[in-house]
XYZ file of C-alpha atoms in Angstrom:
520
model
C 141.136 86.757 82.381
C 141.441 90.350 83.723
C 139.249 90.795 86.787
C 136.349 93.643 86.787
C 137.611 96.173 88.942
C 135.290 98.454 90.678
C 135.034 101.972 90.169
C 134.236 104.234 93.580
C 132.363 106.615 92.473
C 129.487 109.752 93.110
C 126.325 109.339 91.477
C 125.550 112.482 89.197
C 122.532 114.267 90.806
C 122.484 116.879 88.559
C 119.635 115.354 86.500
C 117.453 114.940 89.582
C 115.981 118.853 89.396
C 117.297 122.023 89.719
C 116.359 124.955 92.013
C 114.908 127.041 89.196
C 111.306 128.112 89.926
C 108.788 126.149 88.389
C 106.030 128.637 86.279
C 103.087 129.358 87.998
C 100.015 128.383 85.681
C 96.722 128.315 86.835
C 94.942 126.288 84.370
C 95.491 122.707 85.929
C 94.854 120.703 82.253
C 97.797 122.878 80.718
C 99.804 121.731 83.253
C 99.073 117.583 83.165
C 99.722 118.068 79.463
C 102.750 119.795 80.471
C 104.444 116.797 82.190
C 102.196 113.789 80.928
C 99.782 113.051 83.937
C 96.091 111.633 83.146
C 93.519 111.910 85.723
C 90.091 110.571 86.363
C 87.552 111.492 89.149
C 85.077 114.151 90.461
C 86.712 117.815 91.351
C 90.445 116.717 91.061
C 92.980 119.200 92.635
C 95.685 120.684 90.325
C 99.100 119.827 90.508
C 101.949 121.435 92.880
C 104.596 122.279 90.842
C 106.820 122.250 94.014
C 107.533 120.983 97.485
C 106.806 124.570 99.093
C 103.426 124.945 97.314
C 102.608 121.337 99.675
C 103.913 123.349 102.680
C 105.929 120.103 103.708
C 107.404 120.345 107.587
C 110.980 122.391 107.106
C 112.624 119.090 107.830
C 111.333 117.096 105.041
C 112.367 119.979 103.179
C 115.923 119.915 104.347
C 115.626 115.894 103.889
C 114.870 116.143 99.861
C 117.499 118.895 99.194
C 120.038 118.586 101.313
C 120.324 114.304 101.291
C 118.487 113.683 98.571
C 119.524 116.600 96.236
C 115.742 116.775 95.090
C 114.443 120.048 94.500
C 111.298 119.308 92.540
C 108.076 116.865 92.652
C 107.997 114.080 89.742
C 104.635 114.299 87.949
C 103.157 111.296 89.866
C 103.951 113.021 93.434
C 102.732 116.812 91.694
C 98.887 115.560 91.387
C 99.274 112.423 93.926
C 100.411 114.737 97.095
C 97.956 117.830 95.900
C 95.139 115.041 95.642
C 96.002 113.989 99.505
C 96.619 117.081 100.953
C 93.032 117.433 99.727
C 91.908 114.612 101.562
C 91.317 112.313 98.616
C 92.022 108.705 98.153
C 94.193 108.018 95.140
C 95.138 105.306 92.710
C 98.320 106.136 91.351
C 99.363 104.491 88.371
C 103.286 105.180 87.406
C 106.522 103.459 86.266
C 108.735 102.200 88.660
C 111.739 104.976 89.873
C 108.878 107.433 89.529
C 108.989 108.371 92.770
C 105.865 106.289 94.295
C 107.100 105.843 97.673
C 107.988 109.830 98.238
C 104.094 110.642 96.871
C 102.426 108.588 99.775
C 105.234 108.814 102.308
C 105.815 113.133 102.578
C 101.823 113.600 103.168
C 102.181 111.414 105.885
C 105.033 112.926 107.422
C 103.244 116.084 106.990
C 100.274 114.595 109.177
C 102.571 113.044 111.766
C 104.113 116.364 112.412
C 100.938 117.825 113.374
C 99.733 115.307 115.289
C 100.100 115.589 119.329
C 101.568 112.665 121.245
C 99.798 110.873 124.442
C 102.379 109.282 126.853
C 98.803 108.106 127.837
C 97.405 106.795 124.559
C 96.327 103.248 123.511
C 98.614 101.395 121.312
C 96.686 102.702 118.235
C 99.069 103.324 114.964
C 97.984 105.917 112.589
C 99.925 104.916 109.516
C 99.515 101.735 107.676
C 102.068 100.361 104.654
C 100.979 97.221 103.238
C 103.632 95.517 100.943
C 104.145 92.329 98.977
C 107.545 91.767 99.996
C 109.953 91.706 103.250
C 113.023 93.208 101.609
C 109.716 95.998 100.198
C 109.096 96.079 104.268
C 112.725 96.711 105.365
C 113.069 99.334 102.355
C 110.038 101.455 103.118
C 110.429 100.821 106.538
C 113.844 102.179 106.545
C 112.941 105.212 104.554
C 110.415 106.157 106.794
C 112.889 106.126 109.713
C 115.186 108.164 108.206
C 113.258 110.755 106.988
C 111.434 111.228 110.299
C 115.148 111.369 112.389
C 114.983 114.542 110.552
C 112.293 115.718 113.332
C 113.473 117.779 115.720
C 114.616 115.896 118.855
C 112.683 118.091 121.334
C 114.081 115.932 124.867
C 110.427 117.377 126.589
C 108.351 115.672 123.800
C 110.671 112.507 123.783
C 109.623 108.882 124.652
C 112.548 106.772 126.252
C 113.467 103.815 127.898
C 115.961 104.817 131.197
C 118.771 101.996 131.306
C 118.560 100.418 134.695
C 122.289 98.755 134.409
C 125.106 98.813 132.506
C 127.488 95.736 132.183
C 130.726 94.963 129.698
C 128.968 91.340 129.486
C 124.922 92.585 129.071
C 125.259 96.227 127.740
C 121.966 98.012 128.439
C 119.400 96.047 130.800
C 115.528 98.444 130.589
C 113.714 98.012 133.594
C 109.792 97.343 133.050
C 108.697 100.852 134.187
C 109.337 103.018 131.241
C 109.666 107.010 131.986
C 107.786 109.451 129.530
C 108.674 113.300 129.696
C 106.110 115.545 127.800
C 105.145 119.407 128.385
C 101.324 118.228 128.965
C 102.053 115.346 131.321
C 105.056 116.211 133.381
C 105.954 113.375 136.079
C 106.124 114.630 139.432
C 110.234 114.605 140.750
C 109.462 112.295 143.712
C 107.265 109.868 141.449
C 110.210 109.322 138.882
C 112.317 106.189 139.463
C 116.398 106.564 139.312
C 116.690 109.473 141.722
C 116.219 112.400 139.546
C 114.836 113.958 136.291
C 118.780 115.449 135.506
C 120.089 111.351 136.183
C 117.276 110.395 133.564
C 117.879 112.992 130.903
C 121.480 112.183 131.238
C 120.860 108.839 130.458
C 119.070 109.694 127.407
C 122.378 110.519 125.653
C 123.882 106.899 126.580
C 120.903 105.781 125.019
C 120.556 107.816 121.712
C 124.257 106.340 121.115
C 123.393 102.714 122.494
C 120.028 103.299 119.587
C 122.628 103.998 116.891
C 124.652 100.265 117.889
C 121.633 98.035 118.822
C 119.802 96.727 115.804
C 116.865 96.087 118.363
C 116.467 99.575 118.326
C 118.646 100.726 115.316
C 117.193 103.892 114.575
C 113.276 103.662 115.469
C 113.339 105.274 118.568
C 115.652 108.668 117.367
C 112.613 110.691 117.109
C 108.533 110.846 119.012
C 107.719 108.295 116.316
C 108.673 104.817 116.288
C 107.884 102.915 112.807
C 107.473 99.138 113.113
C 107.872 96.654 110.520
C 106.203 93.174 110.408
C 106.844 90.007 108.210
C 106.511 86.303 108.244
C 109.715 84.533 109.152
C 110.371 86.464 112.566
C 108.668 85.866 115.501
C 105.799 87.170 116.805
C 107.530 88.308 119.796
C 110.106 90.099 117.888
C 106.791 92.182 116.096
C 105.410 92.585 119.621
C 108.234 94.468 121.026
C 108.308 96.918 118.278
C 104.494 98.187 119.135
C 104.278 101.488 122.130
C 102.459 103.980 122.635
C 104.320 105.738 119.846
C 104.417 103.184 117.032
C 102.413 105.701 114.953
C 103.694 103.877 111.804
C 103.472 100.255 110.669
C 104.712 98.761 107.551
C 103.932 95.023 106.854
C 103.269 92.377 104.734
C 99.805 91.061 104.363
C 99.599 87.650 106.142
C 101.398 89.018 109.233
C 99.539 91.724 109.935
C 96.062 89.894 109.726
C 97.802 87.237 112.291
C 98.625 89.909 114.330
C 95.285 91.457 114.675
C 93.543 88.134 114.969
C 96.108 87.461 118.028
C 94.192 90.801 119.560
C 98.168 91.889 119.513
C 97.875 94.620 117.446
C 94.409 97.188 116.372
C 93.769 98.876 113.345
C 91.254 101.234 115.127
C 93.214 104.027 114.960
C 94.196 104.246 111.332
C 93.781 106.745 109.583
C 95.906 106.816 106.248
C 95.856 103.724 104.391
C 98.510 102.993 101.946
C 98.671 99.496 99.123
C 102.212 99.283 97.810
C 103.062 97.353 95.083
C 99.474 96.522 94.591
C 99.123 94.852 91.485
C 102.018 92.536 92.503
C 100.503 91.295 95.704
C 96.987 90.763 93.546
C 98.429 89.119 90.417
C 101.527 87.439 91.336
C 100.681 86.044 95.285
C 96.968 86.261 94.917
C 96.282 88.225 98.031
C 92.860 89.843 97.256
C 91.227 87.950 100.159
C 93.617 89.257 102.892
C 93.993 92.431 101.178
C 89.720 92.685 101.457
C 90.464 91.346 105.073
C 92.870 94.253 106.142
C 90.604 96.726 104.206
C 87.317 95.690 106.073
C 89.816 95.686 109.644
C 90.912 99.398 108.672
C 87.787 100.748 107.238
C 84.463 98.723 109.534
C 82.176 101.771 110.839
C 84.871 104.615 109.581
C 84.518 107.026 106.326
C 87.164 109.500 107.465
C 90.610 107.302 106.242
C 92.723 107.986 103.698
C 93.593 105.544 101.381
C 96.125 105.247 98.308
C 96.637 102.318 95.967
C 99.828 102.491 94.189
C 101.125 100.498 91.181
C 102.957 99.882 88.053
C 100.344 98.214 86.076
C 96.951 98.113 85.884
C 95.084 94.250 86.646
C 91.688 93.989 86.393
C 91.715 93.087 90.233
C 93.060 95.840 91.117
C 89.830 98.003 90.013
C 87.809 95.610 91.630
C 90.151 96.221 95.264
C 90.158 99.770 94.614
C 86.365 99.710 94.519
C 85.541 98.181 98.097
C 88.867 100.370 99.622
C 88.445 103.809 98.120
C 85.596 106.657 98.582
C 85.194 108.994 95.352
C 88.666 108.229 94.134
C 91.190 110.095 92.043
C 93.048 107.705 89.347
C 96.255 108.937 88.398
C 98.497 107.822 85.821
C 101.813 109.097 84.789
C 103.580 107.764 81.621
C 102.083 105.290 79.509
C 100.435 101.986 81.112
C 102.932 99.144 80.703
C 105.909 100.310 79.635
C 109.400 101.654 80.430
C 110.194 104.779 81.486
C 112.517 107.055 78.566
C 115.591 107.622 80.544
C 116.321 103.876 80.248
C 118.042 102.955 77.506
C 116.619 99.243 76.522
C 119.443 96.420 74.771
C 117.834 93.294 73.505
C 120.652 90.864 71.555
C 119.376 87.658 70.139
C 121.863 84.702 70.956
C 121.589 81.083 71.361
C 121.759 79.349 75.329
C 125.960 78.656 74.931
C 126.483 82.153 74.510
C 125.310 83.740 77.208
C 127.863 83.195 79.525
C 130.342 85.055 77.214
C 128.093 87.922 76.351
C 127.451 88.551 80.009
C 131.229 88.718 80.752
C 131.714 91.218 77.593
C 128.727 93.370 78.446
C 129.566 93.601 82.271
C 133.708 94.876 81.700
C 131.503 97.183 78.979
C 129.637 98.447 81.919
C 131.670 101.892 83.280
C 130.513 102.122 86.491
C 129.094 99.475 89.288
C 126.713 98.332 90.591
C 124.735 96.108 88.272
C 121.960 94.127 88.645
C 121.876 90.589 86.505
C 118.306 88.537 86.587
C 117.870 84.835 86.194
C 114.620 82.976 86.244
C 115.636 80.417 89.118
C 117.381 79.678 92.188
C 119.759 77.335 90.756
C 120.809 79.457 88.181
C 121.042 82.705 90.882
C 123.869 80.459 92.714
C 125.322 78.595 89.825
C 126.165 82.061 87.841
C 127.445 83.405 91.124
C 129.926 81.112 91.394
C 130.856 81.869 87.696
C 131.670 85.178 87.878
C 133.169 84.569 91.363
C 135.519 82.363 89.504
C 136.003 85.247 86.916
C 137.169 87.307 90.035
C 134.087 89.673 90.053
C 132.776 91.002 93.522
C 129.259 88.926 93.333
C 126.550 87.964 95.304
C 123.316 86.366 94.867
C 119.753 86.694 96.418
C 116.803 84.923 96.244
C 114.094 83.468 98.081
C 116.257 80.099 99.670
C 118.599 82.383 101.869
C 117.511 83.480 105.059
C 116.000 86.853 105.968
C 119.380 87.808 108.196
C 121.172 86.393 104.826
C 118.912 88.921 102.214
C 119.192 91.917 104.537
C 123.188 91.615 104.756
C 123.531 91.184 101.291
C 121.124 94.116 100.730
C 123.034 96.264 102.654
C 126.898 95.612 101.542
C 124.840 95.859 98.127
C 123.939 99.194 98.910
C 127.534 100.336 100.674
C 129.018 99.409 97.835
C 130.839 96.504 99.038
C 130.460 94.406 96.346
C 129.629 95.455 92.814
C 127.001 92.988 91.000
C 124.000 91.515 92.364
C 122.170 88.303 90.848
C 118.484 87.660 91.653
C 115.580 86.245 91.198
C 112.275 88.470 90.474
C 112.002 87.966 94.471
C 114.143 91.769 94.105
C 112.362 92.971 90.424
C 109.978 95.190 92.538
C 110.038 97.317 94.990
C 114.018 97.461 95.170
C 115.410 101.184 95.401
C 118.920 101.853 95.198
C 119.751 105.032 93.236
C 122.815 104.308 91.805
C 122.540 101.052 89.964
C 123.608 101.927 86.524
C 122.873 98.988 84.260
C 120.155 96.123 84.704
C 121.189 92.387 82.769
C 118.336 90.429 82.284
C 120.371 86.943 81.758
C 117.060 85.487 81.424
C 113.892 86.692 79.833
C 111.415 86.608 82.579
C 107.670 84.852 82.096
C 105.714 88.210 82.273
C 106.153 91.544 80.478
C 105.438 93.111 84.051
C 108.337 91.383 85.129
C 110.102 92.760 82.349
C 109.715 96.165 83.179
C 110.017 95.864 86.923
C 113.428 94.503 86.354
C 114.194 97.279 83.489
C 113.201 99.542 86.480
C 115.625 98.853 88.832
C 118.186 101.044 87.038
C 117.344 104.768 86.266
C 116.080 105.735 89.509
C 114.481 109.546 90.092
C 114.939 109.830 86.835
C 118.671 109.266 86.113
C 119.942 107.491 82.690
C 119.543 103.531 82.880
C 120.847 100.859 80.206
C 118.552 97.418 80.471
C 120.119 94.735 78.414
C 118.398 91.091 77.542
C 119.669 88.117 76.510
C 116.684 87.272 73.864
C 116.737 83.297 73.514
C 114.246 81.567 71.369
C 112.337 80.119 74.805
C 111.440 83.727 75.602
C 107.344 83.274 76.550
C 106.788 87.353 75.843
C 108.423 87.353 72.196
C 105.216 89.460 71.128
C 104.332 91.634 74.293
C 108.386 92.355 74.359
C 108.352 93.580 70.522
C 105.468 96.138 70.901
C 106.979 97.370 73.980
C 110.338 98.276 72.408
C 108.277 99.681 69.400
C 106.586 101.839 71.791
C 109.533 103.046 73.222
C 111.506 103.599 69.523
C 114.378 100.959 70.725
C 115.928 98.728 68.765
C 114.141 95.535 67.730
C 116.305 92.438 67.099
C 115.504 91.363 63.016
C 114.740 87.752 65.024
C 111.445 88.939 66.727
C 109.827 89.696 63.083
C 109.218 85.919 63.161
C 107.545 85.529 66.391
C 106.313 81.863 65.248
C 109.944 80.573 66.535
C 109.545 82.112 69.901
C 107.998 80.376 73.074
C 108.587 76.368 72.413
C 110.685 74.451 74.405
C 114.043 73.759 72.705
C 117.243 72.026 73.224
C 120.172 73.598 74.247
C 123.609 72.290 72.730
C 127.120 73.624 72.064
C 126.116 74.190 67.987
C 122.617 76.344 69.342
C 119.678 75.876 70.004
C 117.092 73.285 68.466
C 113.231 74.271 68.568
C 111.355 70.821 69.792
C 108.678 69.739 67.070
């Protein structure tokens, strides 16, 4: 069989905004109507039709157009950043690619470039990311870093470890006396070890390049701000060498974090923006309510003056009840319609029996004109079994899921997005949370349990707001026969003739070479 060759190719950011000038409007409902946001609370702020109505720092500015190619908010960061900027908490409620993470993460930038830096300060971060997932950790975690490299490297406002030694065998040894240089708390010349200021600030430069090689240090240290990033599976030392004076920023997973405070490693004193990611995930799917109560109570005890934000696709009944003991005089936000997906992906349900799919899925993905593509299965086994089926079929696959390492998920996250290889297959372990722009076409091979899984797959393609195809292999085992038909009738797709008998849906069957056999 001919082998899927991959196609290099630019992603088309044309549809991500243009730099025409938004109208000015003052009448705030006009506006939500305008570009489909709902809103709920006391005295809610009107929407910013644009980043230089939020008065973002001129670096986030240059970040979004210049790397990005985003020249305008999406309707979930127009009200969500206006509401912050205004100092109150949110629960935003939007589908996935929306633009979530950009809402709560440019506010916070915008606070962290204000902020003045202590050489002399407790180890006391400011910023606090709780997320479900550790490839959710690495992402945010990474996006944070690189949008605040974009901060000015001002050498008199830096914080820096001096090399002591330099071997071909060790590389860079740090000595345990670290050396601060700040315009408020200049070190005297005779007090500063290694001879001499100029020896020290030359050294700098060996280590900003040293930064960009070391994966200790990879790219947290570039700017004042160093972001952190804790999950189970490392060790605890590994999380405790990431915390300094100016870890300002942490981003972790729930159960971590709480073993880190209770260690006395790590305080949440000092917090003062409070962000839940993924929130309905961690409540529904790992049943995390108590240690999300925990971290809330840790954050919040004796304080009224934090910011907090509780983002999600979908809307649990537990996460009203969380939002109740974390927020103060909320704003609820909700762009596009609850529990569905969003209308720049183009949805492809096909009815077949179990023997087929393996054929369809070789016919849809040489259909598919551009890479990368994203196919779903429902287990482990059937991750690594259809890898090695389309590695036979000479396509450039890899699979992910929750029985490879962490080194193992990051690498293949990252040739994933270099474009080293061209089609991913995963578990739901990666149907959240998982951002990369310029996956074209999502396969679910499987239909997944839930209809939120559903639509956290679909949303892995058609990122800021660029076309997506979604195509499902309908089988007559699929458990959401029902939920799946009203969502496609919401969204005017096609419906398969086979899901106006949902009776045959949702029993077990037997799978054989002449099609499937419903089990009485």
């Amino acid at each position: 069989m001919k082998a899927y060759k991959p196609l290099r190719w630019q992603p088309d950011v044309s549809s991500v905004g243009s730099k025409e000038q938004l109208p000015y409007n003052n009448d705030a409902e006009k506006l939500r109507n305008k570009y489909g946001i709902e809103v709920d609370g006391e005295n809610v702020p009107a929407p910013m039709l644009s980043f230089e109505e939020m008065e973002l720092p001129y670096w986030c500015m240059n970040y979004l157009s210049e790397k990005l190619k985003i020249y305008k908010p999406t309707p979930i960061q127009m009200q969500a950043i206006s509401c912050m900027l205004n100092n109150r908490d949110v629960i935003g409620l939007s589908a996935t690619g929306s633009g979530k993470t950009y809402a709560y993460l440019l506010p916070i930038c915008g606070f962290l470039n204000k902020q003045k830096y202590n050489m002399q300060s407790e180890i006391s971060p400011l910023c606090l990311i709780v997320v479900p997932t550790r490839e959710l950790m690495n992402q945010v975690r990474n996006i944070f870093i690189e949008v605040l490299s974009n901060m000015p490297n001002n050498i008199a406002n830096l914080y820096f470890k001096v090399p002591n030694q330099i071997t071909p065998e060790t590389g860079y040894q740090y000595p345990q006396t670290n050396i601060y240089i700040s315009n408020m708390y200049q070190l005297p010349l005779h007090d500063m070890q290694h001879q001499t200021l100029k020896n020290s600030i030359d050294s700098l430069q060996m280590l900003n390049s040293n930064i960009k090689t070391n994966n200790n240090f990879k790219s947290d240290w570039v700017s004042n701000i160093c972001v952190a990033g804790f999950c189970g599976g490392t060790s605890v030392s590994h999380d405790v060498s990431q915390l300094g004076p100016y870890t300002k920023v942490v981003v972790s997973t729930p159960g971590r974090l709480i073993d880190l405070c209770e260690r006395n490693l790590l305080s949440l004193a000092g917090i003062k923006y409070l962000v839940i990611d993924e929130c309905d995930r961690m409540l529904d799917e790992f049943g995390l309510e108590e240690q999300l109560r925990k971290i809330i109570a840790l954050v919040t005890i004796n304080k009224n003056d934090i910011r907090t934000s509780l983002w999600s696709a979908t809307l649990p009944a537990s996460l009203e009840r969380i939002a109740r003991s974390a927020t103060i005089n909320p704003v609820y936000i909700c762009t596009g319609i609850e529990m569905s997906v969003p209308q720049n992906i183009t949805q492809n349900v096909i009815f077949m029996h179990t023997y087929m799919k393996h054929k369809h899925l070789l016919e849809t993905l040489r259909r598919t004109p551009y890479p990368p593509v994203i196919i779903f299965t429902n287990s482990k086994a059937k991750a690594d079994s259809l890898t090695e089926y389309l590695l036979a079929e000479q396509f450039h696959v890899a699979a992910i899921h929750s029985d490879k390492t962490q080194l193992e998920r990051n690498e293949v996250l990252s040739d994933f997005r270099e474009n080293l290889f061209d089609v991913l297959v995963a578990t739901d372990l990666m149907s959240r949370g998982l951002d990369i722009v310029t996956v074209t076409h999502v396969i679910n091979f499987d239909t997944p349990d839930t209809i939120e899984d559903y639509i956290h797959r679909c949303g892995r393609t058609g990122r800021f707001g660029r076309p997506g195809l979604a195509t499902t292999f309908l089988t007559l085992d699929c458990k959401i026969s029902k939920e799946l038909k009203d969502l496609l009738e919401a969204s005017k797709s096609d419906i398969p003739i086979e899901l106006n008998d949902l009776k045959i849906f949702g029993k077990k069957i037997l799978v054989t070479d002449m099609g499937d056999k419903v089990c009485e």
